[in-house]
Amino acid sequence: MIGAMAAAAIIAGGRGTRMGGQVKGRLVVGGHCIVERQLEALRAVFDSLIIVANDPEPWRDTGVAVVGDRWPDAGPLAGIEAALAHFAAAGAKTVVCVGGDMPWLRPALLRLLRDAPPEAAAVVPRAGGQPQPLLARYAVRLQPIIAARLAGGRRAVHRLFDEVDVTWLDEAALRTVDPALDSLRDVNTPADLDRARAPDAR
């Protein structure tokens, strides 16, 4: 079964500089920390789940294993590499990676990623012409390719998509399971946080 071969990782190692250094996953949106909201959505879809972060302290109360990345200060691509390395050892075939600042993940969209054809090297949503690398599925076989890119100082996640086979999920497909594309919304700035906390936010 495809779902049994898939795992998930919250990529939460960012410094949150635009949020004054706050740990974004601990910000409260809709009465709950972002990480709590994410874990609820992810646990509905995946049996295996980790958080990738170099400081385990903010995540001790989550009950989820915390894995550090092996390329400090190399950005999200290093977090993805750490997730793939971890789950390769555990026997998973694919890993759905989500950014640690996305409070509105929808299980239906996560299932769409999980259940995409297993042969795809990467399954990546694309909305408004923009790829969403931190709401995407990666085959664990990409780990050596990503490690080589990091070793060469090539840290841009989107450049990976020039090198590997990508199955794109276009906006129409995404809206069939998440009509408002809520899953793609993140909290990068104080203005984003204000919008997420607005009374009409989902």
PDB file of C-alpha atoms in Angstrom:
ATOM      1  CA  MET A   1       0.000   0.000   0.000  1.00  0.00           C
ATOM      2  CA  ILE A   2       1.403   3.398  -0.954  1.00  0.00           C
ATOM      3  CA  GLY A   3       0.526   5.032   2.346  1.00  0.00           C
ATOM      4  CA  ALA A   4       2.492   2.424   4.291  1.00  0.00           C
ATOM      5  CA  MET A   5       5.660   3.373   2.423  1.00  0.00           C
ATOM      6  CA  ALA A   6       5.336   7.109   3.077  1.00  0.00           C
ATOM      7  CA  ALA A   7       6.432   9.156   6.062  1.00  0.00           C
ATOM      8  CA  ALA A   8       6.322  12.848   6.934  1.00  0.00           C
ATOM      9  CA  ALA A   9       8.643  15.478   8.351  1.00  0.00           C
ATOM     10  CA  ILE A  10       8.096  18.981   9.671  1.00  0.00           C
ATOM     11  CA  ILE A  11      11.045  21.103   8.565  1.00  0.00           C
ATOM     12  CA  ALA A  12      11.368  23.451  11.521  1.00  0.00           C
ATOM     13  CA  GLY A  13      15.011  24.490  11.603  1.00  0.00           C
ATOM     14  CA  GLY A  14      14.628  28.057  10.371  1.00  0.00           C
ATOM     15  CA  ARG A  15      15.789  30.938  12.540  1.00  0.00           C
ATOM     16  CA  GLY A  16      12.585  32.948  12.186  1.00  0.00           C
ATOM     17  CA  THR A  17      14.526  36.155  11.641  1.00  0.00           C
ATOM     18  CA  ARG A  18      11.524  37.953  10.134  1.00  0.00           C
ATOM     19  CA  MET A  19       9.561  36.993  13.255  1.00  0.00           C
ATOM     20  CA  GLY A  20      12.164  38.427  15.617  1.00  0.00           C
ATOM     21  CA  GLY A  21      13.792  35.061  16.186  1.00  0.00           C
ATOM     22  CA  GLN A  22      10.646  33.402  17.518  1.00  0.00           C
ATOM     23  CA  VAL A  23      10.179  29.678  16.998  1.00  0.00           C
ATOM     24  CA  LYS A  24       7.404  29.837  14.446  1.00  0.00           C
ATOM     25  CA  GLY A  25       5.995  26.422  15.243  1.00  0.00           C
ATOM     26  CA  ARG A  26       5.220  27.601  18.777  1.00  0.00           C
ATOM     27  CA  LEU A  27       3.236  30.636  17.650  1.00  0.00           C
ATOM     28  CA  VAL A  28      -0.438  30.394  18.542  1.00  0.00           C
ATOM     29  CA  VAL A  29      -2.980  30.480  15.720  1.00  0.00           C
ATOM     30  CA  GLY A  30      -6.644  29.709  16.302  1.00  0.00           C
ATOM     31  CA  GLY A  31      -6.048  28.816  19.929  1.00  0.00           C
ATOM     32  CA  HIS A  32      -3.305  26.255  19.266  1.00  0.00           C
ATOM     33  CA  CYS A  33       0.404  26.300  18.468  1.00  0.00           C
ATOM     34  CA  ILE A  34       1.160  25.864  14.791  1.00  0.00           C
ATOM     35  CA  VAL A  35       3.022  22.631  15.513  1.00  0.00           C
ATOM     36  CA  GLU A  36       0.000  21.216  17.366  1.00  0.00           C
ATOM     37  CA  ARG A  37      -2.227  21.997  14.403  1.00  0.00           C
ATOM     38  CA  GLN A  38       0.275  20.417  12.039  1.00  0.00           C
ATOM     39  CA  LEU A  39       0.649  17.263  14.083  1.00  0.00           C
ATOM     40  CA  GLU A  40      -3.101  16.770  14.179  1.00  0.00           C
ATOM     41  CA  ALA A  41      -3.297  16.949  10.385  1.00  0.00           C
ATOM     42  CA  LEU A  42      -0.198  14.831   9.773  1.00  0.00           C
ATOM     43  CA  ARG A  43      -1.136  12.110  12.253  1.00  0.00           C
ATOM     44  CA  ALA A  44      -4.415  11.658  10.411  1.00  0.00           C
ATOM     45  CA  VAL A  45      -2.441  10.614   7.321  1.00  0.00           C
ATOM     46  CA  PHE A  46       0.979   9.263   8.343  1.00  0.00           C
ATOM     47  CA  ASP A  47       2.135   6.659  10.828  1.00  0.00           C
ATOM     48  CA  SER A  48       5.772   7.809  10.789  1.00  0.00           C
ATOM     49  CA  LEU A  49       6.603  11.420  11.575  1.00  0.00           C
ATOM     50  CA  ILE A  50       9.606  13.476  12.684  1.00  0.00           C
ATOM     51  CA  ILE A  51      10.509  17.100  13.268  1.00  0.00           C
ATOM     52  CA  VAL A  52      13.763  18.323  11.719  1.00  0.00           C
ATOM     53  CA  ALA A  53      15.346  20.979  13.947  1.00  0.00           C
ATOM     54  CA  ASN A  54      18.763  21.520  15.457  1.00  0.00           C
ATOM     55  CA  ASP A  55      17.399  22.616  18.836  1.00  0.00           C
ATOM     56  CA  PRO A  56      15.150  19.897  20.288  1.00  0.00           C
ATOM     57  CA  GLU A  57      14.032  21.943  23.298  1.00  0.00           C
ATOM     58  CA  PRO A  58      10.972  23.682  21.749  1.00  0.00           C
ATOM     59  CA  TRP A  59       9.584  20.314  20.643  1.00  0.00           C
ATOM     60  CA  ARG A  60      10.004  18.182  23.770  1.00  0.00           C
ATOM     61  CA  ASP A  61       6.303  18.209  24.588  1.00  0.00           C
ATOM     62  CA  THR A  62       5.211  17.009  21.136  1.00  0.00           C
ATOM     63  CA  GLY A  63       6.053  13.342  21.598  1.00  0.00           C
ATOM     64  CA  VAL A  64       7.755  13.378  18.182  1.00  0.00           C
ATOM     65  CA  ALA A  65      11.370  12.471  17.469  1.00  0.00           C
ATOM     66  CA  VAL A  66      13.560  15.464  16.604  1.00  0.00           C
ATOM     67  CA  VAL A  67      16.314  15.005  14.014  1.00  0.00           C
ATOM     68  CA  GLY A  68      19.053  17.558  13.434  1.00  0.00           C
ATOM     69  CA  ASP A  69      20.222  18.452   9.970  1.00  0.00           C
ATOM     70  CA  ARG A  70      23.776  17.674   8.933  1.00  0.00           C
ATOM     71  CA  TRP A  71      24.449  20.913   7.062  1.00  0.00           C
ATOM     72  CA  PRO A  72      24.080  23.782   9.569  1.00  0.00           C
ATOM     73  CA  ASP A  73      22.812  27.066   8.168  1.00  0.00           C
ATOM     74  CA  ALA A  74      22.217  25.528   4.732  1.00  0.00           C
ATOM     75  CA  GLY A  75      18.487  26.273   4.706  1.00  0.00           C
ATOM     76  CA  PRO A  76      15.455  24.101   3.964  1.00  0.00           C
ATOM     77  CA  LEU A  77      17.276  21.793   1.569  1.00  0.00           C
ATOM     78  CA  ALA A  78      19.396  20.587   4.493  1.00  0.00           C
ATOM     79  CA  GLY A  79      16.234  19.833   6.441  1.00  0.00           C
ATOM     80  CA  ILE A  80      14.846  17.808   3.561  1.00  0.00           C
ATOM     81  CA  GLU A  81      18.132  15.902   3.274  1.00  0.00           C
ATOM     82  CA  ALA A  82      18.058  15.068   6.994  1.00  0.00           C
ATOM     83  CA  ALA A  83      14.489  13.795   6.730  1.00  0.00           C
ATOM     84  CA  LEU A  84      15.316  11.592   3.754  1.00  0.00           C
ATOM     85  CA  ALA A  85      18.424  10.192   5.445  1.00  0.00           C
ATOM     86  CA  HIS A  86      16.456   9.373   8.590  1.00  0.00           C
ATOM     87  CA  PHE A  87      13.631   7.609   6.802  1.00  0.00           C
ATOM     88  CA  ALA A  88      15.889   5.791   4.345  1.00  0.00           C
ATOM     89  CA  ALA A  89      17.332   3.996   7.363  1.00  0.00           C
ATOM     90  CA  ALA A  90      13.786   3.223   8.536  1.00  0.00           C
ATOM     91  CA  GLY A  91      12.775   1.682   5.214  1.00  0.00           C
ATOM     92  CA  ALA A  92      10.354   4.341   3.981  1.00  0.00           C
ATOM     93  CA  LYS A  93      10.203   5.052   0.256  1.00  0.00           C
ATOM     94  CA  THR A  94       8.945   8.630   0.257  1.00  0.00           C
ATOM     95  CA  VAL A  95       8.716  11.527   2.699  1.00  0.00           C
ATOM     96  CA  VAL A  96       6.214  14.377   2.655  1.00  0.00           C
ATOM     97  CA  CYS A  97       8.028  17.470   3.937  1.00  0.00           C
ATOM     98  CA  VAL A  98       6.128  20.472   5.266  1.00  0.00           C
ATOM     99  CA  GLY A  99       7.406  23.810   6.489  1.00  0.00           C
ATOM    100  CA  GLY A 100       7.162  24.431  10.209  1.00  0.00           C
ATOM    101  CA  ASP A 101       5.177  27.636   9.710  1.00  0.00           C
ATOM    102  CA  MET A 102       2.093  26.309   7.879  1.00  0.00           C
ATOM    103  CA  PRO A 103      -0.881  26.309  10.282  1.00  0.00           C
ATOM    104  CA  TRP A 104      -3.634  25.236   7.894  1.00  0.00           C
ATOM    105  CA  LEU A 105      -2.522  21.871   6.509  1.00  0.00           C
ATOM    106  CA  ARG A 106      -5.441  19.869   5.151  1.00  0.00           C
ATOM    107  CA  PRO A 107      -5.329  16.066   5.494  1.00  0.00           C
ATOM    108  CA  ALA A 108      -6.936  15.659   2.070  1.00  0.00           C
ATOM    109  CA  LEU A 109      -4.077  17.489   0.388  1.00  0.00           C
ATOM    110  CA  LEU A 110      -1.539  15.532   2.420  1.00  0.00           C
ATOM    111  CA  ARG A 111      -3.166  12.321   1.190  1.00  0.00           C
ATOM    112  CA  LEU A 112      -2.959  13.585  -2.382  1.00  0.00           C
ATOM    113  CA  LEU A 113       0.787  13.973  -1.947  1.00  0.00           C
ATOM    114  CA  ARG A 114       1.181  10.658  -0.143  1.00  0.00           C
ATOM    115  CA  ASP A 115      -0.736   8.649  -2.718  1.00  0.00           C
ATOM    116  CA  ALA A 116       0.750  10.131  -5.893  1.00  0.00           C
ATOM    117  CA  PRO A 117       2.473   7.586  -8.173  1.00  0.00           C
ATOM    118  CA  PRO A 118       5.303   6.001  -6.170  1.00  0.00           C
ATOM    119  CA  GLU A 119       7.834   6.194  -8.983  1.00  0.00           C
ATOM    120  CA  ALA A 120       7.922  10.005  -8.920  1.00  0.00           C
ATOM    121  CA  ALA A 121      11.196  11.416  -7.569  1.00  0.00           C
ATOM    122  CA  ALA A 122       9.365  14.488  -6.283  1.00  0.00           C
ATOM    123  CA  VAL A 123       5.697  15.445  -6.128  1.00  0.00           C
ATOM    124  CA  VAL A 124       5.368  19.202  -5.844  1.00  0.00           C
ATOM    125  CA  PRO A 125       2.310  21.466  -5.709  1.00  0.00           C
ATOM    126  CA  ARG A 126       2.455  24.521  -7.920  1.00  0.00           C
ATOM    127  CA  ALA A 127       0.056  27.445  -7.515  1.00  0.00           C
ATOM    128  CA  GLY A 128       0.216  30.736  -9.352  1.00  0.00           C
ATOM    129  CA  GLY A 129       3.203  29.330 -11.196  1.00  0.00           C
ATOM    130  CA  GLN A 130       5.153  29.003  -7.944  1.00  0.00           C
ATOM    131  CA  PRO A 131       6.415  25.625  -6.718  1.00  0.00           C
ATOM    132  CA  GLN A 132       5.844  24.743  -3.072  1.00  0.00           C
ATOM    133  CA  PRO A 133       8.968  22.791  -2.048  1.00  0.00           C
ATOM    134  CA  LEU A 134       8.013  22.807   1.622  1.00  0.00           C
ATOM    135  CA  LEU A 135       4.691  21.123   0.993  1.00  0.00           C
ATOM    136  CA  ALA A 136       5.989  18.363  -1.232  1.00  0.00           C
ATOM    137  CA  ARG A 137       6.895  14.685  -1.364  1.00  0.00           C
ATOM    138  CA  TYR A 138      10.431  13.450  -1.968  1.00  0.00           C
ATOM    139  CA  ALA A 139      11.686   9.952  -2.721  1.00  0.00           C
ATOM    140  CA  VAL A 140      14.307   8.850  -0.226  1.00  0.00           C
ATOM    141  CA  ARG A 141      16.533   7.886  -3.170  1.00  0.00           C
ATOM    142  CA  LEU A 142      17.106  11.622  -3.700  1.00  0.00           C
ATOM    143  CA  GLN A 143      19.133  11.882  -0.487  1.00  0.00           C
ATOM    144  CA  PRO A 144      22.557  11.353  -2.123  1.00  0.00           C
ATOM    145  CA  ILE A 145      21.705  13.833  -4.865  1.00  0.00           C
ATOM    146  CA  ILE A 146      20.670  16.446  -2.317  1.00  0.00           C
ATOM    147  CA  ALA A 147      23.725  15.773  -0.162  1.00  0.00           C
ATOM    148  CA  ALA A 148      25.963  16.325  -3.189  1.00  0.00           C
ATOM    149  CA  ARG A 149      24.229  19.612  -3.933  1.00  0.00           C
ATOM    150  CA  LEU A 150      24.714  20.768  -0.351  1.00  0.00           C
ATOM    151  CA  ALA A 151      28.365  19.724  -0.391  1.00  0.00           C
ATOM    152  CA  GLY A 152      28.821  21.875  -3.478  1.00  0.00           C
ATOM    153  CA  GLY A 153      27.143  24.877  -1.877  1.00  0.00           C
ATOM    154  CA  ARG A 154      24.030  24.584  -4.034  1.00  0.00           C
ATOM    155  CA  ARG A 155      21.314  25.236  -1.480  1.00  0.00           C
ATOM    156  CA  ALA A 156      18.329  26.455  -3.529  1.00  0.00           C
ATOM    157  CA  VAL A 157      15.548  23.885  -3.234  1.00  0.00           C
ATOM    158  CA  HIS A 158      13.865  24.888  -6.480  1.00  0.00           C
ATOM    159  CA  ARG A 159      17.055  24.186  -8.438  1.00  0.00           C
ATOM    160  CA  LEU A 160      16.772  20.548  -7.405  1.00  0.00           C
ATOM    161  CA  PHE A 161      13.680  20.350  -9.604  1.00  0.00           C
ATOM    162  CA  ASP A 162      15.823  21.079 -12.660  1.00  0.00           C
ATOM    163  CA  GLU A 163      17.800  17.917 -11.960  1.00  0.00           C
ATOM    164  CA  VAL A 164      15.194  15.306 -11.004  1.00  0.00           C
ATOM    165  CA  ASP A 165      11.895  13.992 -12.336  1.00  0.00           C
ATOM    166  CA  VAL A 166       9.048  16.031 -10.858  1.00  0.00           C
ATOM    167  CA  THR A 167       5.336  15.305 -10.863  1.00  0.00           C
ATOM    168  CA  TRP A 168       3.659  18.693 -10.588  1.00  0.00           C
ATOM    169  CA  LEU A 169       0.281  19.064  -8.894  1.00  0.00           C
ATOM    170  CA  ASP A 170      -1.363  22.008 -10.586  1.00  0.00           C
ATOM    171  CA  GLU A 171      -3.725  24.441  -8.949  1.00  0.00           C
ATOM    172  CA  ALA A 172      -6.865  22.754 -10.282  1.00  0.00           C
ATOM    173  CA  ALA A 173      -5.846  19.428  -8.742  1.00  0.00           C
ATOM    174  CA  LEU A 174      -4.998  21.111  -5.448  1.00  0.00           C
ATOM    175  CA  ARG A 175      -8.349  22.879  -5.277  1.00  0.00           C
ATOM    176  CA  THR A 176     -10.227  19.599  -5.615  1.00  0.00           C
ATOM    177  CA  VAL A 177      -9.046  18.721  -2.101  1.00  0.00           C
ATOM    178  CA  ASP A 178      -8.321  22.173  -0.645  1.00  0.00           C
ATOM    179  CA  PRO A 179     -10.581  24.691  -2.411  1.00  0.00           C
ATOM    180  CA  ALA A 180      -9.096  27.793  -0.784  1.00  0.00           C
ATOM    181  CA  LEU A 181      -5.511  26.472  -0.911  1.00  0.00           C
ATOM    182  CA  ASP A 182      -5.288  26.964   2.843  1.00  0.00           C
ATOM    183  CA  SER A 183      -2.561  24.346   3.133  1.00  0.00           C
ATOM    184  CA  LEU A 184      -0.162  26.576   1.194  1.00  0.00           C
ATOM    185  CA  ARG A 185      -0.461  29.507   3.590  1.00  0.00           C
ATOM    186  CA  ASP A 186       2.518  30.113   5.845  1.00  0.00           C
ATOM    187  CA  VAL A 187       3.542  32.525   8.582  1.00  0.00           C
ATOM    188  CA  ASN A 188       6.780  34.236   7.604  1.00  0.00           C
ATOM    189  CA  THR A 189       6.215  37.748   8.942  1.00  0.00           C
ATOM    190  CA  PRO A 190       4.240  39.511  11.690  1.00  0.00           C
ATOM    191  CA  ALA A 191       1.739  40.579   9.003  1.00  0.00           C
ATOM    192  CA  ASP A 192       1.244  36.920   8.042  1.00  0.00           C
ATOM    193  CA  LEU A 193       0.640  36.091  11.687  1.00  0.00           C
ATOM    194  CA  ASP A 194      -1.918  38.869  12.030  1.00  0.00           C
ATOM    195  CA  ARG A 195      -3.770  37.538   8.983  1.00  0.00           C
ATOM    196  CA  ALA A 196      -3.692  33.989  10.348  1.00  0.00           C
ATOM    197  CA  ARG A 197      -5.127  35.217  13.647  1.00  0.00           C
ATOM    198  CA  ALA A 198      -7.853  37.331  12.037  1.00  0.00           C
ATOM    199  CA  PRO A 199     -11.414  36.348  13.018  1.00  0.00           C
ATOM    200  CA  ASP A 200     -12.247  35.185   9.484  1.00  0.00           C
ATOM    201  CA  ALA A 201      -9.104  33.062   9.132  1.00  0.00           C
ATOM    202  CA  ARG A 202      -9.845  29.364   8.715  1.00  0.00           C
TER     203      ARG A 202
END
